[in-house]
XYZ file of N, CA and C in Angstrom:
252
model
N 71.954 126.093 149.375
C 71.823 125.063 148.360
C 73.193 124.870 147.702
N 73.701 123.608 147.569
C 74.815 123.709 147.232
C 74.919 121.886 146.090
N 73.639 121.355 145.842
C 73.733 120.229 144.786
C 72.252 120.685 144.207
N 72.178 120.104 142.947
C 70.853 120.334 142.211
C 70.530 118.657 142.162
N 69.465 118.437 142.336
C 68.973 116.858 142.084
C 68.160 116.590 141.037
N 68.659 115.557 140.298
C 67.782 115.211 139.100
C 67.222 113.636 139.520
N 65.681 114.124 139.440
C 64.940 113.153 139.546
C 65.034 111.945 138.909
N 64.319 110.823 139.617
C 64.717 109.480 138.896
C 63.495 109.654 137.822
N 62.449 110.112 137.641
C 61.221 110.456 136.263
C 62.100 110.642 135.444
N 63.175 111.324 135.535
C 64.373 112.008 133.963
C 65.308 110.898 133.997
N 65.706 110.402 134.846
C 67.143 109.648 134.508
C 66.748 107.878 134.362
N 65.205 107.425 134.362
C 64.626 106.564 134.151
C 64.851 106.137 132.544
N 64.298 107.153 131.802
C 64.146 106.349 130.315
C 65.414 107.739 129.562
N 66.444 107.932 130.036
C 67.250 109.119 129.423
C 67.964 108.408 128.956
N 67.965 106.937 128.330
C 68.481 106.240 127.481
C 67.928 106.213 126.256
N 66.800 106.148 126.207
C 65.671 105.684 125.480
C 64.884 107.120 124.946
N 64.867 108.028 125.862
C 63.712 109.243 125.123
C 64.411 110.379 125.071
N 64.937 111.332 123.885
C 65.213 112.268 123.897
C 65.323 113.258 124.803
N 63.924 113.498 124.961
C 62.976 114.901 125.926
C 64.009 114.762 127.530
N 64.372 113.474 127.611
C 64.736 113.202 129.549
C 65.811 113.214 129.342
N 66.890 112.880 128.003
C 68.453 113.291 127.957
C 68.719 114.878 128.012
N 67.661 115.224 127.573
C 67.827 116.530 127.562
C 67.734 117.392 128.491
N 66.450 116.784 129.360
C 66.388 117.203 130.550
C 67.534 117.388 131.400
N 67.950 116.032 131.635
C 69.253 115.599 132.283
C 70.557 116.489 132.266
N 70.667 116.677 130.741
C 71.972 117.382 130.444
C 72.433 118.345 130.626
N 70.674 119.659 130.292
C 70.270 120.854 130.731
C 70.809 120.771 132.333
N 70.276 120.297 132.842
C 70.098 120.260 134.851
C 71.869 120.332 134.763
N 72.410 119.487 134.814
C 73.703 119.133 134.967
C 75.043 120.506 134.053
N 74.283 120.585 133.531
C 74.953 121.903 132.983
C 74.350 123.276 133.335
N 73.239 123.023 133.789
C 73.017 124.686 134.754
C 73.161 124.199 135.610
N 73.892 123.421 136.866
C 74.998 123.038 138.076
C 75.658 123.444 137.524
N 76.884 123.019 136.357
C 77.986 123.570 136.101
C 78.091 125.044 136.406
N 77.504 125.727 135.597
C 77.168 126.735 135.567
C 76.916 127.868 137.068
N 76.391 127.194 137.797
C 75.987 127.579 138.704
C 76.839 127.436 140.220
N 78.041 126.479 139.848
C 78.844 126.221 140.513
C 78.782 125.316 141.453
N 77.381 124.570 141.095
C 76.624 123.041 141.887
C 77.017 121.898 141.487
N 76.713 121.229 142.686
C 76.994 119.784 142.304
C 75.583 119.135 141.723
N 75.631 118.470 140.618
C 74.578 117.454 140.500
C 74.373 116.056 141.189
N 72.884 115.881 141.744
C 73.089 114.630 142.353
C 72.382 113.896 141.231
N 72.557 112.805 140.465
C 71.373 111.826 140.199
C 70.892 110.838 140.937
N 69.042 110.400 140.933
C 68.583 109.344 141.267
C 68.575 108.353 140.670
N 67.996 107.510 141.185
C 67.988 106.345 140.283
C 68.728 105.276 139.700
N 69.626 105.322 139.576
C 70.655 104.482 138.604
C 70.342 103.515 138.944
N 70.287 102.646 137.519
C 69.556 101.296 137.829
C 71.053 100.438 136.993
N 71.625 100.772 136.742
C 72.485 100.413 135.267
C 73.975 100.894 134.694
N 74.650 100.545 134.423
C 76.686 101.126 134.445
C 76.292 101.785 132.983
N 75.372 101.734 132.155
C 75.203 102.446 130.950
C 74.825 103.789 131.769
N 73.765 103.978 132.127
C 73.328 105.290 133.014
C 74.233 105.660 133.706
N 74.752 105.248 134.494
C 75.952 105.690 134.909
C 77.475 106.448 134.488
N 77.266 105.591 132.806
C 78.234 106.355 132.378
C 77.807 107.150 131.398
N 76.599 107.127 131.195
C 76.474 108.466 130.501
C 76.394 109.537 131.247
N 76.019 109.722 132.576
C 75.722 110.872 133.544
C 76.883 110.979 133.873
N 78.084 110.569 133.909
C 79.259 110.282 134.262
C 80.000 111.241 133.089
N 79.868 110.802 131.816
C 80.515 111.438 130.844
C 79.606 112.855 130.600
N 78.831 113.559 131.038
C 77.710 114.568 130.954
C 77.943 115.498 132.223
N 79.040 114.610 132.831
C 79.594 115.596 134.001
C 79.017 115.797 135.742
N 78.100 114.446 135.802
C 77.671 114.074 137.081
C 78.419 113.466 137.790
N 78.873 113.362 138.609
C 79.885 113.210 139.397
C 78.916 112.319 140.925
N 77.701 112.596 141.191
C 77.241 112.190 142.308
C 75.969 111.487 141.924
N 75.803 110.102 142.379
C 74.565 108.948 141.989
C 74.340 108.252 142.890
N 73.091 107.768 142.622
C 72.646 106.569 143.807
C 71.507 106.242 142.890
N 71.661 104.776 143.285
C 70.673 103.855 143.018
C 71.203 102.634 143.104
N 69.938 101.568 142.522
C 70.235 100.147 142.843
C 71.499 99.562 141.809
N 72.014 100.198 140.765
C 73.430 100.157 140.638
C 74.000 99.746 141.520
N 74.480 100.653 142.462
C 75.272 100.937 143.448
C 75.221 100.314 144.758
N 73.751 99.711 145.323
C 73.361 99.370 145.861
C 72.074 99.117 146.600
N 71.565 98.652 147.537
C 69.805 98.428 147.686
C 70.042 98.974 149.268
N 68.748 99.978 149.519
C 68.648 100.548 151.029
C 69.022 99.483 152.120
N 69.688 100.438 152.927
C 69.823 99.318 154.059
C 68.883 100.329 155.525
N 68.861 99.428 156.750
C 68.479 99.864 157.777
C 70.051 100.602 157.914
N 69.583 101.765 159.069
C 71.007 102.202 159.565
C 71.665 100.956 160.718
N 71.415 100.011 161.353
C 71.981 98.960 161.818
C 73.268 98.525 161.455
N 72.160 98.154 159.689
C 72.839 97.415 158.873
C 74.001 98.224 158.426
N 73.764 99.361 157.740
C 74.943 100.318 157.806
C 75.972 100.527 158.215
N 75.670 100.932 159.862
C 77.051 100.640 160.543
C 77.404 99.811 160.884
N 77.315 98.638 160.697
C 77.863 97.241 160.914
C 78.702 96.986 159.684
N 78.440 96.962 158.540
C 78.756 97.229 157.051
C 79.928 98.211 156.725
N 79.217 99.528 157.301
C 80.432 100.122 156.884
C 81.223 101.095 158.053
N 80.812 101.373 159.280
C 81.152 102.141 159.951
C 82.372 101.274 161.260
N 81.829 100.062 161.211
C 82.381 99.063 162.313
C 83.259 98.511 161.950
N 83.279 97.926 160.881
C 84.234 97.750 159.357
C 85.450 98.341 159.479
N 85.426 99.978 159.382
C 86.032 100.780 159.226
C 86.722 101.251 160.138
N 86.566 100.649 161.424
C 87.549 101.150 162.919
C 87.071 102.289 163.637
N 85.924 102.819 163.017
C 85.079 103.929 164.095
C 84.101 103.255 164.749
């Protein structure tokens, strides 16, 4: 094991509700601690982002960032793109 993942249930309303910032912050600081990487789910938003960002998450996904693709689409996008 080498990342801890914080669910998108916590990083959903960790704007809005105490109890899930806390959650959040806890997780991400026992990674620190632990010498893990945190992943977050979810990110819907550059506010979420930068608060998990400034809280010391370093690794995210969500529709922020972008919307699932087929793997097709993928490597056409980014692998073919890219000269491999």
């Amino acid at each position: 094991m080498n990342k801890l993942k914080i669910d998108i249930s916590f990083v959903r309303d960790m704007l809005n509700d105490h109890n899930d910032y806390s959650i959040v912050s806890t997780i991400i600081a026992m990674g620190k601690s632990m010498g893990l990487e945190t992943l977050a789910e979810g990110i819907e938003n550059a506010k979420q982002a930068e608060v998990l960002l400034s809280l010391g998450c370093r690794l995210a996904q969500g529709y922020h960032f972008g919307h699932p693709v087929a793997t097709d689409d993928f490597e056409k996008r980014w692998l073919r793109n890219s000269g491999q």
